Short mmCIF file of C-alpha atoms in Angstrom, two decimals:
data_model
loop_
_atom_site.label_atom_id
_atom_site.label_comp_id
_atom_site.label_asym_id
_atom_site.label_seq_id
_atom_site.Cartn_x
_atom_site.Cartn_y
_atom_site.Cartn_z
CA MET A 1165 -13.07 21.72 19.69
CA GLU A 1166 -9.67 21.89 17.97
CA LEU A 1167 -6.85 22.75 20.36
CA GLU A 1168 -4.28 25.41 19.45
CA LYS A 1169 -0.88 23.89 18.64
CA TYR A 1170 2.58 24.97 17.58
CA THR A 1171 3.99 24.03 14.22
CA PHE A 1172 6.48 21.23 14.72
CA THR A 1173 9.40 19.90 12.72
CA THR A 1174 10.38 16.28 12.18
CA ASP A 1175 13.49 14.73 10.73
CA GLU A 1176 11.64 11.95 8.95
CA GLY A 1177 13.53 8.87 10.05
CA ARG A 1178 15.29 9.46 13.36
CA PHE A 1179 12.12 9.74 15.44
CA SER A 1180 12.90 13.26 16.61
CA TYR A 1181 10.59 16.26 16.66
CA GLU A 1182 11.05 19.86 17.76
CA PHE A 1183 8.96 23.00 18.14
CA TYR A 1184 9.20 26.46 19.71
CA SER A 1185 7.27 27.61 22.74
CA GLU A 1186 6.59 31.35 22.58
CA GLY A 1187 5.65 33.43 25.60
CA PRO A 1188 6.81 35.89 28.27
CA LYS A 1189 10.06 33.97 28.71
CA GLY A 1190 10.87 34.20 25.04
CA ARG A 1191 11.25 31.60 22.33
CA ILE A 1192 12.18 28.23 23.79
CA LYS A 1193 12.98 25.19 21.68
CA LYS A 1194 11.38 21.97 22.85
CA ALA A 1195 12.19 18.49 21.60
CA VAL A 1196 10.43 15.13 21.56
CA GLN A 1197 12.34 11.91 20.99
CA PHE A 1198 10.86 8.44 20.51
CA GLY A 1199 13.27 5.72 21.60
CA ARG A 1200 12.57 2.07 20.83
CA PHE A 1201 12.89 -0.53 23.58
CA LYS A 1202 15.22 -2.83 21.65
CA HIS A 1203 14.82 -5.82 23.97
CA LEU A 1204 11.07 -6.02 23.46
CA GLY A 1205 9.47 -8.12 20.74
CA SER A 1206 6.73 -5.49 20.40
CA GLU A 1207 7.43 -2.17 18.69
CA THR A 1208 7.24 -0.09 21.84
CA TYR A 1209 8.78 3.37 22.05
CA ASN A 1210 9.49 5.63 24.99
CA LEU A 1211 8.41 9.27 24.75
CA GLY A 1212 11.15 11.68 25.79
CA PHE A 1213 10.40 15.39 26.10
CA GLY A 1214 12.52 18.32 27.17
CA ASP A 1215 13.76 21.86 26.59
CA TRP A 1216 16.79 22.64 24.49
CA ASN A 1217 19.34 24.56 26.58
CA ASP A 1218 21.04 26.87 24.09
CA ARG A 1219 23.80 27.90 26.44
CA GLU A 1220 24.81 24.37 27.39
CA GLU A 1221 23.77 22.82 24.05
CA ARG A 1222 21.88 19.94 25.59
CA ILE A 1223 18.36 18.75 26.39
CA ASP A 1224 17.06 19.48 29.87
CA ASP A 1225 14.04 17.33 30.83
CA GLN A 1226 13.94 18.45 34.46
CA ILE A 1227 13.13 22.11 33.80
CA SER A 1228 9.68 23.71 34.06
CA THR A 1229 9.86 26.72 31.79
CA ASN A 1230 6.44 28.22 32.63
CA ASN A 1231 6.17 30.21 29.41
CA GLY A 1232 2.42 30.72 29.83
CA ASP A 1233 1.48 28.24 27.13
CA ARG A 1234 1.11 24.95 28.95
CA ASP A 1235 -2.04 23.87 27.11
CA LYS A 1236 -0.57 24.72 23.71
CA VAL A 1237 2.61 22.79 24.53
CA LEU A 1238 0.58 19.78 25.68
CA ALA A 1239 -1.59 19.93 22.55
CA THR A 1240 1.55 20.08 20.41
CA VAL A 1241 3.10 17.05 22.12
CA GLY A 1242 -0.23 15.25 21.64
CA ALA A 1243 -0.21 16.12 17.95
CA ILE A 1244 3.37 14.86 17.67
CA VAL A 1245 2.40 11.54 19.27
CA LEU A 1246 -0.51 11.18 16.86
CA HIS A 1247 1.71 12.07 13.89
CA PHE A 1248 4.22 9.41 14.95
CA MET A 1249 1.54 6.76 15.47
CA MET A 1250 -0.04 7.48 12.10
CA LYS A 1251 3.36 7.23 10.44
CA TYR A 1252 4.06 3.94 12.24
CA PRO A 1253 0.59 2.39 12.80
CA HIS A 1254 1.72 -0.65 14.79
CA VAL A 1255 3.81 1.06 17.45
CA ASN A 1256 3.04 1.41 21.13
CA ILE A 1257 3.99 4.55 23.03
CA PHE A 1258 5.13 4.45 26.65
CA ALA A 1259 5.49 7.62 28.70
CA THR A 1260 6.29 8.43 32.29
CA GLY A 1261 7.12 11.74 33.97
CA ASN A 1262 10.08 12.31 36.25
CA THR A 1263 7.80 13.47 39.04
CA LYS A 1264 4.19 13.13 40.19
CA SER A 1265 3.47 16.64 38.94
CA ARG A 1266 4.90 15.80 35.51
CA ASN A 1267 2.71 12.67 35.38
CA ARG A 1268 -0.31 14.79 36.29
CA LEU A 1269 0.60 17.10 33.42
CA TYR A 1270 0.71 14.14 31.03
CA ARG A 1271 -2.64 13.00 32.38
CA VAL A 1272 -4.14 16.45 31.76
CA GLY A 1273 -2.71 16.46 28.25
CA ILE A 1274 -4.15 13.05 27.43
CA ALA A 1275 -7.49 13.97 29.01
CA ARG A 1276 -7.83 17.00 26.75
CA VAL A 1277 -7.56 14.87 23.60
CA PHE A 1278 -9.03 11.68 25.05
CA GLU A 1279 -12.24 11.72 23.06
CA GLU A 1280 -10.33 12.24 19.84
CA ILE A 1281 -7.60 9.66 20.33
CA SER A 1282 -9.59 6.97 22.14
CA GLN A 1283 -11.48 6.26 18.94
CA LEU A 1284 -8.30 5.00 17.32
CA TYR A 1285 -6.08 4.03 20.23
CA ASN A 1286 -6.21 2.20 23.51
CA ILE A 1287 -4.94 4.29 26.38
CA TYR A 1288 -3.83 2.68 29.61
CA GLY A 1289 -2.37 4.06 32.81
CA TYR A 1290 -0.30 2.34 35.49
CA SER A 1291 -1.63 2.85 39.01
CA ASN A 1292 -1.39 0.94 42.27
CA GLY A 1293 0.40 -2.02 40.77
CA GLU A 1294 -1.67 -2.57 37.65
CA TRP A 1295 -2.33 -1.31 34.15
CA LEU A 1296 -5.86 0.05 33.82
CA PRO A 1297 -7.91 1.74 31.08
CA PHE A 1298 -7.19 5.46 31.28
CA GLN A 1299 -9.67 7.62 33.13
CA THR A 1300 -9.39 11.39 32.89
CA ASN A 1301 -9.65 12.03 36.63
CA SER A 1302 -7.25 9.37 37.91
CA ASP A 1303 -3.55 9.70 38.68
CA TYR A 1304 -1.04 7.35 37.05
CA ASP A 1305 2.67 6.61 37.23
CA ALA A 1306 3.00 5.78 33.53
CA PHE A 1307 0.98 5.73 30.33
CA LEU A 1308 0.70 3.42 27.34
CA LEU A 1309 -0.92 4.10 23.96
CA PHE A 1310 -1.45 1.43 21.32
CA SER A 1311 -3.64 1.00 18.26
CA LYS A 1312 -7.02 -0.66 18.47
CA MET B 8 16.89 23.75 4.79
CA ALA B 9 13.38 23.05 6.06
CA THR B 10 10.85 21.90 3.54
CA THR B 11 7.22 22.50 4.29
CA THR B 12 5.14 19.43 3.56
CA GLY B 13 2.31 17.54 5.13
CA LYS B 14 -1.12 18.58 6.23
CA LYS B 15 -2.21 22.17 6.49
CA LYS B 16 -4.52 23.56 9.13
CA GLY B 17 -6.11 26.78 7.94
CA LYS B 18 -3.37 29.09 6.69
CA LYS B 19 -0.57 27.61 8.79
CA ASP B 20 1.26 24.29 8.32
CA VAL B 21 1.44 22.13 11.45
CA VAL B 22 4.17 19.73 10.30
CA VAL B 23 7.45 20.71 8.68
CA VAL B 24 10.00 18.19 7.44
CA ASP B 25 13.66 19.12 7.87
CA LYS B 26 16.23 16.47 7.05
CA ASN B 27 18.90 18.67 8.66
CA MET B 28 17.11 18.90 12.00
CA ARG B 29 19.26 18.18 15.04
CA ASP B 30 19.46 14.50 16.01
CA TYR B 31 18.30 14.20 19.62
CA SER B 32 18.62 10.42 19.87
CA LYS B 33 22.02 10.64 21.60
CA GLU B 34 21.11 13.37 24.07
CA PRO B 35 22.16 12.22 27.58
CA ALA B 36 18.84 13.32 29.09
CA PHE B 37 16.87 11.22 26.62
CA ILE B 38 19.19 8.24 27.01
CA LYS B 39 18.83 8.41 30.78
CA LYS B 40 15.05 8.73 30.44
CA GLN B 41 15.03 5.65 28.19
CA GLU B 42 16.99 3.68 30.79
CA GLN B 43 14.63 4.74 33.56
CA ALA B 44 11.64 3.81 31.43
CA TRP B 45 13.17 0.38 30.75
CA GLU B 46 13.69 -0.15 34.47
CA PHE B 47 10.02 0.69 35.04
CA ILE B 48 8.91 -1.81 32.41
CA GLN B 49 11.17 -4.53 33.80
CA LYS B 50 9.75 -3.90 37.26
CA HIS B 51 6.06 -3.42 36.43
CA GLY B 52 5.64 -4.96 32.99
CA LEU B 53 3.28 -3.92 30.20
CA PRO B 54 -0.25 -5.19 29.56
CA PHE B 55 -1.30 -7.67 26.90
CA GLY B 56 2.12 -9.29 26.65
CA LEU B 57 3.70 -6.19 25.14
CA ASP B 58 6.66 -6.62 27.50
CA LYS B 59 7.66 -10.00 26.09
CA GLN B 60 11.38 -9.81 25.40
CA ILE B 61 13.25 -11.00 22.36
CA THR B 62 15.09 -14.24 23.10
CA SER B 63 18.26 -14.77 21.11
#
């Protein structure tokens, strides 16, 4: 079943993406940034995600907007990750939430597209001191995606 | 100005390319997140040798 997603914009070269969440709280710009870990020999990127604060003109990655479209936002971030990995086939994506609840959200997002992405990518989660193959009903402190 | 390119899903494009899109790479929140992520990797490592560092 194809998940509903927002249209997203990319800058083609700076590893940034943005899209708009639309719901009861209005139109909220969200941004995704892939940052390379320069000290690593592997091409591993960190996934950064947050809301654009128009008033303060900065990214806020601590906020929970609750615009009634959680699943659509998660599906959009998932589509962005896939777009990035297809553009750069040999990269690895690392992600970790600021809080346990944010990590659970990432886990839910990955679980929803697991069948689709696990055919092309390995998905691992960090739990209790070790990296393990991702399971949809387990909690993790961090996530790693890399091509098969 | 945004240029619509890339794959289409039904009647609506999913991906839009905009060379003038804001550059988020220097956003303090993302930089801080990157640093925290690096600390995690230094502490816990990555599987399959992906955490091997470049030696100069």
